[in-house]
């Protein structure tokens, strides 16, 4: 269980996050949504231990996180900067596994399984610059999957790809979620995406940020881009989250 208690973060005098208490349930997919600049990335950085909170704490299974835990992997929005251009796809996926000191056969099996699960089995020997944006992001996801993290943190991972690739990557995440039983914390701007992917949604308000609401998403699995997104429950949740965020924006600009 990943939990933040009374978390606040200031950059010098600027209060980015006021006070957040939230739980990210084990084995569940939790999406974080909120207006632009409300501190979603800051919260994710605090969750990962990359950034120290100014107040409060982050707990993983009851223990405070002060540095990125071994059991965690991160996927960022900017895939072009997260892959090493001089390494092949296989080498990029292998890179974080070095510190696990696996037997070569185990390591190769993990790499091949992860690349197959993201549909890149045939691209192992290519370099990132020989791949499309979607393929590069799938490489970054395979790298995280091969690591077999308990917790996967993703910061707007599909913001830079086209709409069709984005839908494909969303469906890929749902399949990976079912297969690997990870705790996933997924920051997104996209309200539809949060409802489509999430088991839970944490809606953040504007700065200094607090949690406005935490929602359960009772939509059945497996989900489907057409049928799930036409269900009345999907449409209700989507407009509920949308209204929450619009209210925040209106209050902020009033
Ligand atoms: N290193 C930093 N130093 C100073 N201010 C920062 C720093 N990082 C972020 N901020 C500010 O903190 C606030 C929250 O930023 P953050 O990137 O966490 O928001 P966000 O919700 O992820 O934004 P967006 O939705 O636009 O990606 C913003 O006003 C930003 O300018």
Coordinates of C-alpha atoms and ligand atoms in Angstrom, one line a residue:
X1 CA 0.0 0.0 0.0
X2 CA 1.3 3.4 -1.0
X3 CA 0.0 6.3 1.0
X4 CA 0.7 10.0 1.4
X5 CA -0.1 11.7 4.7
X6 CA -0.5 15.5 5.0
X7 CA 1.9 16.0 2.1
X8 CA 2.8 19.6 1.2
X9 CA 5.4 20.8 -1.2
X10 CA 6.8 24.3 -1.6
X11 CA 9.4 25.6 -4.0
X12 CA 11.0 28.3 -2.0
X13 CA 8.0 30.6 -1.1
X14 CA 5.7 29.1 -3.7
X15 CA 3.3 26.6 -2.3
X16 CA 2.7 24.0 -5.0
X17 CA 0.9 21.4 -2.9
X18 CA -1.0 22.5 0.2
X19 CA -2.1 19.3 2.0
X20 CA -2.7 15.9 0.4
X21 CA -3.7 12.7 2.1
X22 CA -4.4 9.8 -0.3
X23 CA -4.0 6.1 -0.7
X24 CA -3.0 4.1 -3.8
X25 CA -4.3 0.6 -3.3
X26 CA -2.1 -2.4 -3.9
X27 CA -2.7 -4.0 -7.3
X28 CA -5.1 -1.2 -8.4
X29 CA -4.9 1.4 -11.1
X30 CA -5.2 4.8 -9.7
X31 CA -5.4 7.9 -12.0
X32 CA -4.6 11.4 -10.7
X33 CA -6.3 14.2 -12.6
X34 CA -6.5 17.9 -11.9
X35 CA -6.2 21.3 -13.6
X36 CA -3.0 22.3 -15.3
X37 CA -0.3 23.3 -12.8
X38 CA -2.0 21.9 -9.8
X39 CA 0.9 19.8 -8.8
X40 CA 0.3 16.4 -10.3
X41 CA 3.9 15.9 -11.4
X42 CA 5.1 17.3 -8.1
X43 CA 3.0 14.7 -6.3
X44 CA 4.3 11.9 -8.4
X45 CA 7.9 13.0 -7.8
X46 CA 7.2 13.0 -4.1
X47 CA 5.6 9.5 -4.4
X48 CA 8.8 8.2 -6.1
X49 CA 11.1 9.6 -3.5
X50 CA 12.8 11.8 -6.1
X51 CA 11.6 14.9 -4.4
X52 CA 11.4 15.4 -0.6
X53 CA 8.1 16.8 0.6
X54 CA 8.1 20.1 2.6
X55 CA 5.7 18.6 5.1
X56 CA 4.0 15.3 5.7
X57 CA 5.3 11.9 4.4
X58 CA 5.0 9.2 1.8
X59 CA 4.7 5.6 3.2
X60 CA 5.2 2.4 1.3
X61 CA 3.8 -0.5 3.3
X62 CA 4.0 1.7 6.4
X63 CA 7.7 2.7 5.9
X64 CA 8.6 6.3 4.8
X65 CA 10.0 6.7 1.3
X66 CA 13.1 8.9 1.2
X67 CA 14.6 7.7 -2.1
X68 CA 13.2 5.8 -5.1
X69 CA 12.4 2.3 -3.8
X70 CA 13.8 -0.8 -5.6
X71 CA 10.3 -2.0 -6.1
X72 CA 9.2 1.0 -8.1
X73 CA 9.5 1.9 -11.8
X74 CA 8.7 5.2 -13.6
X75 CA 7.5 6.1 -17.1
X76 CA 7.6 9.7 -18.1
X77 CA 5.9 11.7 -20.8
X78 CA 9.0 12.5 -22.8
X79 CA 10.0 9.1 -24.2
X80 CA 12.6 10.8 -26.5
X81 CA 14.6 11.7 -23.5
X82 CA 14.0 8.6 -21.4
X83 CA 15.6 6.1 -23.8
X84 CA 19.3 5.9 -24.5
X85 CA 19.8 6.6 -28.2
X86 CA 23.0 4.7 -28.5
X87 CA 21.4 1.5 -27.1
X88 CA 19.2 -0.9 -29.0
X89 CA 15.7 -1.5 -27.7
X90 CA 16.9 -4.7 -26.0
X91 CA 19.8 -2.9 -24.4
X92 CA 17.5 -0.1 -23.2
X93 CA 15.2 -2.7 -21.6
X94 CA 18.1 -4.6 -20.1
X95 CA 19.8 -1.5 -18.6
X96 CA 17.9 -1.2 -15.2
X97 CA 18.1 -5.0 -14.7
X98 CA 21.8 -4.7 -14.2
X99 CA 21.4 -3.9 -10.6
X100 CA 19.1 -6.9 -10.0
X101 CA 22.1 -9.3 -10.8
X102 CA 19.9 -11.8 -12.5
X103 CA 21.2 -15.0 -14.2
X104 CA 21.6 -14.3 -18.0
X105 CA 18.8 -16.7 -18.9
X106 CA 16.4 -15.1 -16.4
X107 CA 17.3 -11.6 -17.6
X108 CA 16.9 -12.6 -21.3
X109 CA 13.5 -14.2 -20.6
X110 CA 12.3 -11.1 -18.8
X111 CA 13.4 -8.8 -21.7
X112 CA 11.8 -11.0 -24.3
X113 CA 8.6 -11.4 -22.4
X114 CA 8.3 -7.7 -21.7
X115 CA 9.0 -6.8 -25.4
X116 CA 6.5 -9.4 -26.6
X117 CA 3.9 -8.1 -24.2
X118 CA 4.1 -4.6 -25.7
X119 CA 4.3 -6.0 -29.3
X120 CA 7.9 -5.2 -29.9
X121 CA 9.4 -8.7 -30.2
X122 CA 10.5 -7.9 -33.8
X123 CA 12.1 -4.5 -32.9
X124 CA 14.6 -5.7 -30.3
X125 CA 17.7 -4.8 -32.4
X126 CA 16.5 -1.5 -33.5
X127 CA 17.7 1.9 -32.1
X128 CA 15.1 4.3 -30.6
X129 CA 15.6 6.7 -33.5
X130 CA 14.4 4.0 -35.9
X131 CA 11.1 3.7 -34.0
X132 CA 7.8 5.7 -34.1
X133 CA 6.9 7.8 -31.0
X134 CA 4.4 5.1 -29.9
X135 CA 7.0 2.3 -30.3
X136 CA 9.5 4.4 -28.2
X137 CA 6.9 4.8 -25.5
X138 CA 6.2 1.0 -25.7
X139 CA 9.9 0.4 -25.2
X140 CA 9.9 2.6 -22.1
X141 CA 6.9 0.6 -20.8
X142 CA 8.6 -2.7 -21.6
X143 CA 11.7 -1.5 -19.7
X144 CA 9.4 -0.8 -16.6
X145 CA 7.6 -4.2 -17.0
X146 CA 10.8 -6.2 -17.4
X147 CA 11.9 -4.8 -14.0
X148 CA 8.8 -6.4 -12.5
X149 CA 8.0 -3.5 -10.2
X150 CA 5.4 -3.7 -7.5
X151 CA 4.6 -0.1 -8.2
X152 CA 4.6 1.7 -11.6
X153 CA 4.3 5.5 -11.6
X154 CA 3.4 7.1 -15.0
X155 CA 3.5 10.8 -15.6
X156 CA 1.2 11.7 -18.6
X157 CA 2.9 8.9 -20.6
X158 CA 0.7 9.2 -23.7
X159 CA 0.5 13.0 -23.9
X160 CA 2.9 13.2 -26.9
X161 CA 1.5 10.5 -29.2
X162 CA -1.3 10.7 -31.7
X163 CA -4.9 9.8 -30.8
X164 CA -4.9 6.3 -32.4
X165 CA -1.6 5.4 -30.7
X166 CA -2.9 6.7 -27.5
X167 CA -5.9 4.4 -27.6
X168 CA -3.7 1.5 -28.4
X169 CA -1.4 2.3 -25.5
X170 CA -4.3 2.7 -23.1
X171 CA -5.5 -0.8 -24.1
X172 CA -2.0 -2.1 -23.7
X173 CA -1.9 -0.7 -20.1
X174 CA -5.2 -2.4 -19.3
X175 CA -3.8 -5.8 -20.5
X176 CA -0.6 -5.3 -18.6
X177 CA -2.5 -4.4 -15.5
X178 CA -4.5 -7.6 -15.7
X179 CA -1.3 -9.7 -16.4
X180 CA 1.2 -8.3 -13.9
X181 CA -0.9 -7.2 -10.9
X182 CA 1.0 -4.0 -10.3
X183 CA 0.0 -1.0 -8.3
X184 CA -0.2 1.7 -11.0
X185 CA -0.4 5.4 -10.3
X186 CA -1.1 7.3 -13.5
X187 CA -1.1 11.1 -13.9
X188 CA -3.1 12.4 -16.8
X189 CA -4.7 15.6 -18.1
X190 CA -7.3 13.5 -20.0
X191 CA -10.5 12.9 -18.1
X192 CA -11.8 10.2 -20.5
X193 CA -8.5 8.4 -20.1
X194 CA -8.7 8.5 -16.3
X195 CA -12.2 7.0 -16.3
X196 CA -11.3 4.4 -19.0
X197 CA -8.1 3.2 -17.2
X198 CA -8.7 3.7 -13.5
X199 CA -10.0 1.6 -10.7
X200 CA -9.9 4.8 -8.7
X201 CA -9.5 8.4 -9.6
X202 CA -8.0 11.1 -7.3
X203 CA -9.2 14.5 -8.4
X204 CA -6.9 17.3 -7.3
X205 CA -8.1 20.9 -6.8
X206 CA -6.1 24.0 -7.7
X207 CA -3.1 25.4 -5.8
X208 CA -2.4 25.2 -3.0
X209 CA -3.5 21.7 -3.9
X210 CA -5.7 19.4 -1.9
X211 CA -7.6 16.3 -2.9
X212 CA -11.1 17.3 -4.1
X213 CA -12.5 13.9 -4.4
X214 CA -11.5 10.2 -4.6
X215 CA -13.8 8.1 -6.9
X216 CA -14.2 4.4 -7.5
X217 CA -14.7 3.4 -11.1
X218 CA -17.0 0.4 -11.1
X219 CA -16.8 -0.2 -14.8
X220 CA -16.3 -3.9 -15.6
X221 CA -13.2 -5.4 -17.1
X222 CA -12.2 -6.1 -19.8
X223 CA -12.8 -2.6 -21.0
X224 CA -13.2 -1.6 -24.6
X225 CA -12.7 1.8 -26.3
X226 CA -16.1 1.7 -28.0
X227 CA -18.5 -0.2 -25.6
X228 CA -17.0 1.0 -22.3
X229 CA -17.0 4.6 -23.4
X230 CA -20.7 4.4 -24.4
X231 CA -21.8 3.0 -21.1
X232 CA -24.0 5.3 -19.0
X233 CA -21.8 4.9 -16.0
X234 CA -18.7 5.9 -18.0
X235 CA -20.5 9.0 -19.3
X236 CA -21.8 9.9 -15.8
X237 CA -18.3 9.6 -14.2
X238 CA -16.7 11.5 -17.0
X239 CA -19.1 14.5 -16.7
X240 CA -18.7 14.3 -12.9
X241 CA -14.9 14.6 -13.0
X242 CA -15.2 17.2 -15.7
X243 CA -17.5 19.3 -13.6
X244 CA -15.2 19.1 -10.6
X245 CA -12.2 20.3 -12.6
X246 CA -14.2 23.0 -14.4
X247 CA -15.4 24.3 -11.0
X248 CA -11.8 24.4 -9.8
X249 CA -10.8 26.3 -12.9
X250 CA -13.7 28.8 -12.6
X251 CA -12.9 29.4 -8.9
X252 CA -9.3 29.9 -9.8
X253 CA -10.0 32.5 -12.5
X254 CA -12.9 34.3 -10.6
Ligands
LIG1 N1 11.4 22.9 -9.7 C1 10.4 23.9 -9.5 N2 10.7 25.1 -9.1 C2 9.7 26.0 -8.9 N3 8.4 25.8 -9.2 C3 8.1 24.6 -9.7 C4 9.0 23.6 -9.9 N4 8.4 22.5 -10.4 C5 7.1 22.9 -10.5 N5 6.9 24.1 -10.1 C6 5.6 24.8 -10.1 O1 4.7 24.1 -9.2 C7 3.4 24.1 -9.8 C8 3.0 22.6 -10.0 O2 3.8 22.1 -11.0 P1 3.5 20.6 -11.6 O3 4.4 20.4 -12.7 O4 3.7 19.6 -10.4 O5 2.0 20.7 -12.0 P2 1.2 19.7 -13.0 O6 -0.2 19.6 -12.4 O7 1.9 18.4 -13.2 O8 1.1 20.6 -14.3 P3 0.7 20.2 -15.8 O9 -0.7 19.7 -15.6 O10 0.7 21.5 -16.5 O11 1.7 19.2 -16.3 C9 3.5 24.9 -11.1 O12 3.0 26.2 -10.8 C10 5.0 24.9 -11.4 O13 5.3 26.1 -12.1

